[in-house]
Amino acid sequence: MGEWIKMPITGETRIVLTVNGRNVEFDIDVRMTLAEFLREKLGLIGTKVGCNRGECGSCTVILDGNAVYACTVLAVEAAGKEVFTIEGLTEEGKLHPLQEAFIQYDALQCGYCTPGMIMSLKALLDSNPHPTEENIKNAIDGNACRCGCYPNIIHATLASSRKKSE
Ligand code: FES
Ligand code: FES
C-alpha cells in the first residue's frame, strides 16, 4: 500500500520552486492547481486552461523534465521542483527553434492548443533529439488540436529536430 502524504486539505502554505529558471516563493491555497498558480500568481498566461480536467493538454508544462497537465497537478506538488512554461522558451526575445518551425510550417490556426503542444514536443526533443513521426504522434497524443493542425505540427517538429543536428 502506498504512503499517504500528510498535508492539510484547506488553508495556506508556502511553496518554493523554480519557474523558467527563476526561484519563486509564494503563500498559496493548498487546493490551488499548478495551472492556477502559474496564471494567477505569476501572470504566466501562456499556459492555457481548456478543459481543466486532464483531457485537452492545453495546460501542458514541463515539470522536472516531464510534460504534465498543469490542471491536474497541485501547486504544492511542484514545491522544490523545476517548472518550464512556454514563456521560458524564448531567450532574450529570440524564439525557440520549435516556435520558429511552428510559424514556418503554419502549425497553428487559433493557437489555443499551441503552448501545450510545444511544451509536449519540447519535452520530447529534450529526451530524444531525433524523433520519428511515430514518436511525435505519441508525444502529442494527449494534446487536442480542435483546428486539426496535426500534419503541420509533425512537419514543424521534424524540421526543428533536423535543424538542431545541422
Ligand atoms: S486544461 Fe489541463 S488538460 Fe485540459
Ligand atoms: S490551433 Fe486551434 S486548437 Fe490547435
PDB file of C-alpha atoms and ligand atoms in Angstrom:
ATOM      1  CA  MET A   1       0.000   0.000   0.000  1.00  0.00           C
ATOM      2  CA  GLY A   2       1.314   3.463  -0.937  1.00  0.00           C
ATOM      3  CA  GLU A   3       2.297   6.055   1.626  1.00  0.00           C
ATOM      4  CA  TRP A   4      -0.146   8.832   2.420  1.00  0.00           C
ATOM      5  CA  ILE A   5       1.226  12.334   2.184  1.00  0.00           C
ATOM      6  CA  LYS A   6       0.235  14.191   5.346  1.00  0.00           C
ATOM      7  CA  MET A   7      -0.960  17.568   4.205  1.00  0.00           C
ATOM      8  CA  PRO A   8      -3.768  19.862   5.362  1.00  0.00           C
ATOM      9  CA  ILE A   9      -6.665  19.878   2.891  1.00  0.00           C
ATOM     10  CA  THR A  10      -7.552  23.533   3.427  1.00  0.00           C
ATOM     11  CA  GLY A  11      -5.640  26.681   4.322  1.00  0.00           C
ATOM     12  CA  GLU A  12      -2.452  28.240   3.049  1.00  0.00           C
ATOM     13  CA  THR A  13       1.081  27.013   2.748  1.00  0.00           C
ATOM     14  CA  ARG A  14       4.341  28.418   1.456  1.00  0.00           C
ATOM     15  CA  ILE A  15       5.954  26.898  -1.624  1.00  0.00           C
ATOM     16  CA  VAL A  16       9.385  27.489  -3.123  1.00  0.00           C
ATOM     17  CA  LEU A  17      10.134  26.312  -6.638  1.00  0.00           C
ATOM     18  CA  THR A  18      11.941  27.254  -9.833  1.00  0.00           C
ATOM     19  CA  VAL A  19       9.910  28.596 -12.751  1.00  0.00           C
ATOM     20  CA  ASN A  20      11.655  29.247 -16.052  1.00  0.00           C
ATOM     21  CA  GLY A  21      14.989  29.304 -14.246  1.00  0.00           C
ATOM     22  CA  ARG A  22      13.943  31.757 -11.523  1.00  0.00           C
ATOM     23  CA  ASN A  23      13.350  30.945  -7.868  1.00  0.00           C
ATOM     24  CA  VAL A  24       9.872  31.864  -6.707  1.00  0.00           C
ATOM     25  CA  GLU A  25       8.318  31.737  -3.270  1.00  0.00           C
ATOM     26  CA  PHE A  26       4.613  32.202  -2.523  1.00  0.00           C
ATOM     27  CA  ASP A  27       1.959  31.595   0.087  1.00  0.00           C
ATOM     28  CA  ILE A  28      -0.835  29.736  -1.670  1.00  0.00           C
ATOM     29  CA  ASP A  29      -4.106  27.958  -1.013  1.00  0.00           C
ATOM     30  CA  VAL A  30      -3.220  24.267  -0.753  1.00  0.00           C
ATOM     31  CA  ARG A  31      -6.008  23.439  -3.238  1.00  0.00           C
ATOM     32  CA  MET A  32      -4.553  25.633  -5.994  1.00  0.00           C
ATOM     33  CA  THR A  33      -3.525  23.792  -9.152  1.00  0.00           C
ATOM     34  CA  LEU A  34      -0.188  24.402 -10.811  1.00  0.00           C
ATOM     35  CA  ALA A  35      -2.024  25.956 -13.788  1.00  0.00           C
ATOM     36  CA  GLU A  36      -3.831  28.396 -11.481  1.00  0.00           C
ATOM     37  CA  PHE A  37      -0.582  29.203  -9.701  1.00  0.00           C
ATOM     38  CA  LEU A  38       1.274  29.945 -12.936  1.00  0.00           C
ATOM     39  CA  ARG A  39      -1.514  32.070 -14.373  1.00  0.00           C
ATOM     40  CA  GLU A  40      -2.864  33.837 -11.306  1.00  0.00           C
ATOM     41  CA  LYS A  41       0.184  34.241  -9.069  1.00  0.00           C
ATOM     42  CA  LEU A  42       2.919  34.589 -11.690  1.00  0.00           C
ATOM     43  CA  GLY A  43       0.929  36.035 -14.603  1.00  0.00           C
ATOM     44  CA  LEU A  44       2.227  33.330 -16.957  1.00  0.00           C
ATOM     45  CA  ILE A  45      -0.939  33.176 -19.017  1.00  0.00           C
ATOM     46  CA  GLY A  46       0.748  31.367 -21.914  1.00  0.00           C
ATOM     47  CA  THR A  47      -0.289  28.206 -20.068  1.00  0.00           C
ATOM     48  CA  LYS A  48      -3.878  27.807 -21.250  1.00  0.00           C
ATOM     49  CA  VAL A  49      -6.720  26.130 -19.402  1.00  0.00           C
ATOM     50  CA  GLY A  50      -9.142  24.415 -21.758  1.00  0.00           C
ATOM     51  CA  CYS A  51     -10.958  21.538 -20.086  1.00  0.00           C
ATOM     52  CA  ASN A  52      -9.446  21.908 -16.569  1.00  0.00           C
ATOM     53  CA  ARG A  53      -9.809  18.139 -16.087  1.00  0.00           C
ATOM     54  CA  GLY A  54      -6.866  16.431 -17.768  1.00  0.00           C
ATOM     55  CA  GLU A  55      -8.339  15.868 -21.202  1.00  0.00           C
ATOM     56  CA  CYS A  56      -7.134  18.501 -23.681  1.00  0.00           C
ATOM     57  CA  GLY A  57      -3.440  19.159 -22.929  1.00  0.00           C
ATOM     58  CA  SER A  58      -3.628  22.924 -23.423  1.00  0.00           C
ATOM     59  CA  CYS A  59      -2.160  23.416 -19.919  1.00  0.00           C
ATOM     60  CA  THR A  60       0.936  21.253 -20.534  1.00  0.00           C
ATOM     61  CA  VAL A  61       4.151  22.421 -18.852  1.00  0.00           C
ATOM     62  CA  ILE A  62       7.446  20.690 -18.133  1.00  0.00           C
ATOM     63  CA  LEU A  63       7.908  19.596 -14.515  1.00  0.00           C
ATOM     64  CA  ASP A  64      11.339  18.210 -13.678  1.00  0.00           C
ATOM     65  CA  GLY A  65      11.832  17.235 -17.331  1.00  0.00           C
ATOM     66  CA  ASN A  66       8.433  15.635 -17.884  1.00  0.00           C
ATOM     67  CA  ALA A  67       5.446  17.056 -19.745  1.00  0.00           C
ATOM     68  CA  VAL A  68       2.495  17.230 -17.325  1.00  0.00           C
ATOM     69  CA  TYR A  69      -1.021  18.615 -17.312  1.00  0.00           C
ATOM     70  CA  ALA A  70      -0.744  21.638 -15.012  1.00  0.00           C
ATOM     71  CA  CYS A  71      -4.501  21.463 -14.319  1.00  0.00           C
ATOM     72  CA  THR A  72      -4.147  18.054 -12.673  1.00  0.00           C
ATOM     73  CA  VAL A  73      -1.037  18.832 -10.600  1.00  0.00           C
ATOM     74  CA  LEU A  74      -1.414  20.754  -7.351  1.00  0.00           C
ATOM     75  CA  ALA A  75       0.960  23.676  -6.968  1.00  0.00           C
ATOM     76  CA  VAL A  76       2.162  22.153  -3.688  1.00  0.00           C
ATOM     77  CA  GLU A  77       3.278  19.059  -5.632  1.00  0.00           C
ATOM     78  CA  ALA A  78       5.637  21.281  -7.626  1.00  0.00           C
ATOM     79  CA  ALA A  79       7.345  22.610  -4.480  1.00  0.00           C
ATOM     80  CA  GLY A  80      11.107  22.134  -4.675  1.00  0.00           C
ATOM     81  CA  LYS A  81      10.888  21.266  -8.372  1.00  0.00           C
ATOM     82  CA  GLU A  82      11.707  22.904 -11.680  1.00  0.00           C
ATOM     83  CA  VAL A  83       8.903  24.106 -13.952  1.00  0.00           C
ATOM     84  CA  PHE A  84       9.180  25.370 -17.510  1.00  0.00           C
ATOM     85  CA  THR A  85       6.335  27.121 -19.287  1.00  0.00           C
ATOM     86  CA  ILE A  86       6.033  28.426 -22.835  1.00  0.00           C
ATOM     87  CA  GLU A  87       7.360  31.797 -21.612  1.00  0.00           C
ATOM     88  CA  GLY A  88      10.617  30.079 -20.636  1.00  0.00           C
ATOM     89  CA  LEU A  89      11.410  29.071 -24.201  1.00  0.00           C
ATOM     90  CA  THR A  90      12.345  32.472 -25.566  1.00  0.00           C
ATOM     91  CA  GLU A  91      15.846  33.680 -24.845  1.00  0.00           C
ATOM     92  CA  GLU A  92      16.453  37.420 -24.938  1.00  0.00           C
ATOM     93  CA  GLY A  93      13.385  37.836 -27.125  1.00  0.00           C
ATOM     94  CA  LYS A  94      14.506  35.130 -29.575  1.00  0.00           C
ATOM     95  CA  LEU A  95      12.011  32.370 -30.277  1.00  0.00           C
ATOM     96  CA  HIS A  96      12.928  28.741 -29.668  1.00  0.00           C
ATOM     97  CA  PRO A  97      13.593  26.807 -32.934  1.00  0.00           C
ATOM     98  CA  LEU A  98      10.417  24.808 -32.324  1.00  0.00           C
ATOM     99  CA  GLN A  99       8.394  28.013 -32.123  1.00  0.00           C
ATOM    100  CA  GLU A 100      10.015  29.278 -35.320  1.00  0.00           C
ATOM    101  CA  ALA A 101       9.238  25.995 -37.068  1.00  0.00           C
ATOM    102  CA  PHE A 102       5.589  26.235 -35.982  1.00  0.00           C
ATOM    103  CA  ILE A 103       5.400  29.627 -37.696  1.00  0.00           C
ATOM    104  CA  GLN A 104       7.265  28.468 -40.786  1.00  0.00           C
ATOM    105  CA  TYR A 105       5.148  25.336 -41.238  1.00  0.00           C
ATOM    106  CA  ASP A 106       1.865  27.032 -40.358  1.00  0.00           C
ATOM    107  CA  ALA A 107       1.354  24.596 -37.484  1.00  0.00           C
ATOM    108  CA  LEU A 108      -1.456  26.528 -35.826  1.00  0.00           C
ATOM    109  CA  GLN A 109      -4.725  28.237 -36.524  1.00  0.00           C
ATOM    110  CA  CYS A 110      -6.461  29.622 -33.424  1.00  0.00           C
ATOM    111  CA  GLY A 111      -3.325  28.852 -31.393  1.00  0.00           C
ATOM    112  CA  TYR A 112      -5.127  27.812 -28.219  1.00  0.00           C
ATOM    113  CA  CYS A 113      -3.509  24.367 -28.122  1.00  0.00           C
ATOM    114  CA  THR A 114      -0.123  25.668 -29.260  1.00  0.00           C
ATOM    115  CA  PRO A 115       1.663  26.398 -25.951  1.00  0.00           C
ATOM    116  CA  GLY A 116       0.748  22.982 -24.563  1.00  0.00           C
ATOM    117  CA  MET A 117       1.586  21.286 -27.842  1.00  0.00           C
ATOM    118  CA  ILE A 118       5.000  22.961 -27.943  1.00  0.00           C
ATOM    119  CA  MET A 119       5.774  22.049 -24.330  1.00  0.00           C
ATOM    120  CA  SER A 120       4.968  18.375 -25.004  1.00  0.00           C
ATOM    121  CA  LEU A 121       7.222  18.469 -28.059  1.00  0.00           C
ATOM    122  CA  LYS A 122       9.991  20.315 -26.224  1.00  0.00           C
ATOM    123  CA  ALA A 123       9.989  17.557 -23.574  1.00  0.00           C
ATOM    124  CA  LEU A 124      10.208  15.011 -26.394  1.00  0.00           C
ATOM    125  CA  LEU A 125      13.098  16.761 -28.176  1.00  0.00           C
ATOM    126  CA  ASP A 126      14.985  17.190 -24.885  1.00  0.00           C
ATOM    127  CA  SER A 127      14.927  13.428 -24.312  1.00  0.00           C
ATOM    128  CA  ASN A 128      15.010  12.367 -27.985  1.00  0.00           C
ATOM    129  CA  PRO A 129      16.568  14.967 -30.330  1.00  0.00           C
ATOM    130  CA  HIS A 130      15.814  12.898 -33.454  1.00  0.00           C
ATOM    131  CA  PRO A 131      12.272  11.597 -33.057  1.00  0.00           C
ATOM    132  CA  THR A 132      10.395   9.632 -35.681  1.00  0.00           C
ATOM    133  CA  GLU A 133       6.943  10.629 -36.839  1.00  0.00           C
ATOM    134  CA  GLU A 134       5.604   7.891 -34.560  1.00  0.00           C
ATOM    135  CA  ASN A 135       7.497   9.332 -31.554  1.00  0.00           C
ATOM    136  CA  ILE A 136       5.986  12.742 -32.289  1.00  0.00           C
ATOM    137  CA  LYS A 137       2.471  11.336 -32.550  1.00  0.00           C
ATOM    138  CA  ASN A 138       2.915   9.572 -29.215  1.00  0.00           C
ATOM    139  CA  ALA A 139       4.279  12.735 -27.573  1.00  0.00           C
ATOM    140  CA  ILE A 140       1.200  14.756 -28.553  1.00  0.00           C
ATOM    141  CA  ASP A 141      -1.435  12.077 -28.151  1.00  0.00           C
ATOM    142  CA  GLY A 142      -2.609  13.912 -25.032  1.00  0.00           C
ATOM    143  CA  ASN A 143      -2.807  17.292 -26.771  1.00  0.00           C
ATOM    144  CA  ALA A 144      -6.029  18.020 -28.604  1.00  0.00           C
ATOM    145  CA  CYS A 145      -5.990  20.461 -31.519  1.00  0.00           C
ATOM    146  CA  ARG A 146      -9.525  21.343 -32.496  1.00  0.00           C
ATOM    147  CA  CYS A 147      -8.235  23.138 -35.596  1.00  0.00           C
ATOM    148  CA  GLY A 148      -6.728  19.871 -36.836  1.00  0.00           C
ATOM    149  CA  CYS A 149      -3.207  21.165 -37.435  1.00  0.00           C
ATOM    150  CA  TYR A 150      -1.588  17.798 -36.727  1.00  0.00           C
ATOM    151  CA  PRO A 151       0.144  17.223 -40.111  1.00  0.00           C
ATOM    152  CA  ASN A 152       1.827  20.640 -39.967  1.00  0.00           C
ATOM    153  CA  ILE A 153       2.725  20.179 -36.302  1.00  0.00           C
ATOM    154  CA  ILE A 154       4.505  16.939 -37.193  1.00  0.00           C
ATOM    155  CA  HIS A 155       6.314  18.583 -40.142  1.00  0.00           C
ATOM    156  CA  ALA A 156       7.386  21.509 -37.937  1.00  0.00           C
ATOM    157  CA  THR A 157       8.750  19.188 -35.259  1.00  0.00           C
ATOM    158  CA  LEU A 158      10.678  17.078 -37.753  1.00  0.00           C
ATOM    159  CA  ALA A 159      12.119  20.234 -39.331  1.00  0.00           C
ATOM    160  CA  SER A 160      13.114  21.602 -35.926  1.00  0.00           C
ATOM    161  CA  SER A 161      14.900  18.358 -34.984  1.00  0.00           C
ATOM    162  CA  ARG A 162      16.718  18.331 -38.353  1.00  0.00           C
ATOM    163  CA  LYS A 163      17.804  21.947 -37.844  1.00  0.00           C
ATOM    164  CA  LYS A 164      19.234  21.078 -34.446  1.00  0.00           C
ATOM    165  CA  SER A 165      21.525  18.471 -35.993  1.00  0.00           C
ATOM    166  CA  GLU A 166      22.782  20.750 -38.799  1.00  0.00           C
TER     167      GLU A 166
HETATM  168  S1  FES B   1      -6.749  22.238 -19.249  1.00  0.00           S
HETATM  169 FE1  FES B   1      -5.423  20.742 -18.473  1.00  0.00          FE
HETATM  170  S2  FES B   1      -5.729  19.019 -19.732  1.00  0.00           S
HETATM  171 FE2  FES B   1      -7.197  20.474 -20.421  1.00  0.00          FE
HETATM  172  S1  FES B   2      -4.542  25.606 -33.401  1.00  0.00           S
HETATM  173 FE1  FES B   2      -6.598  25.803 -32.733  1.00  0.00          FE
HETATM  174  S2  FES B   2      -6.828  24.226 -31.268  1.00  0.00           S
HETATM  175 FE2  FES B   2      -4.902  23.864 -32.147  1.00  0.00          FE
END
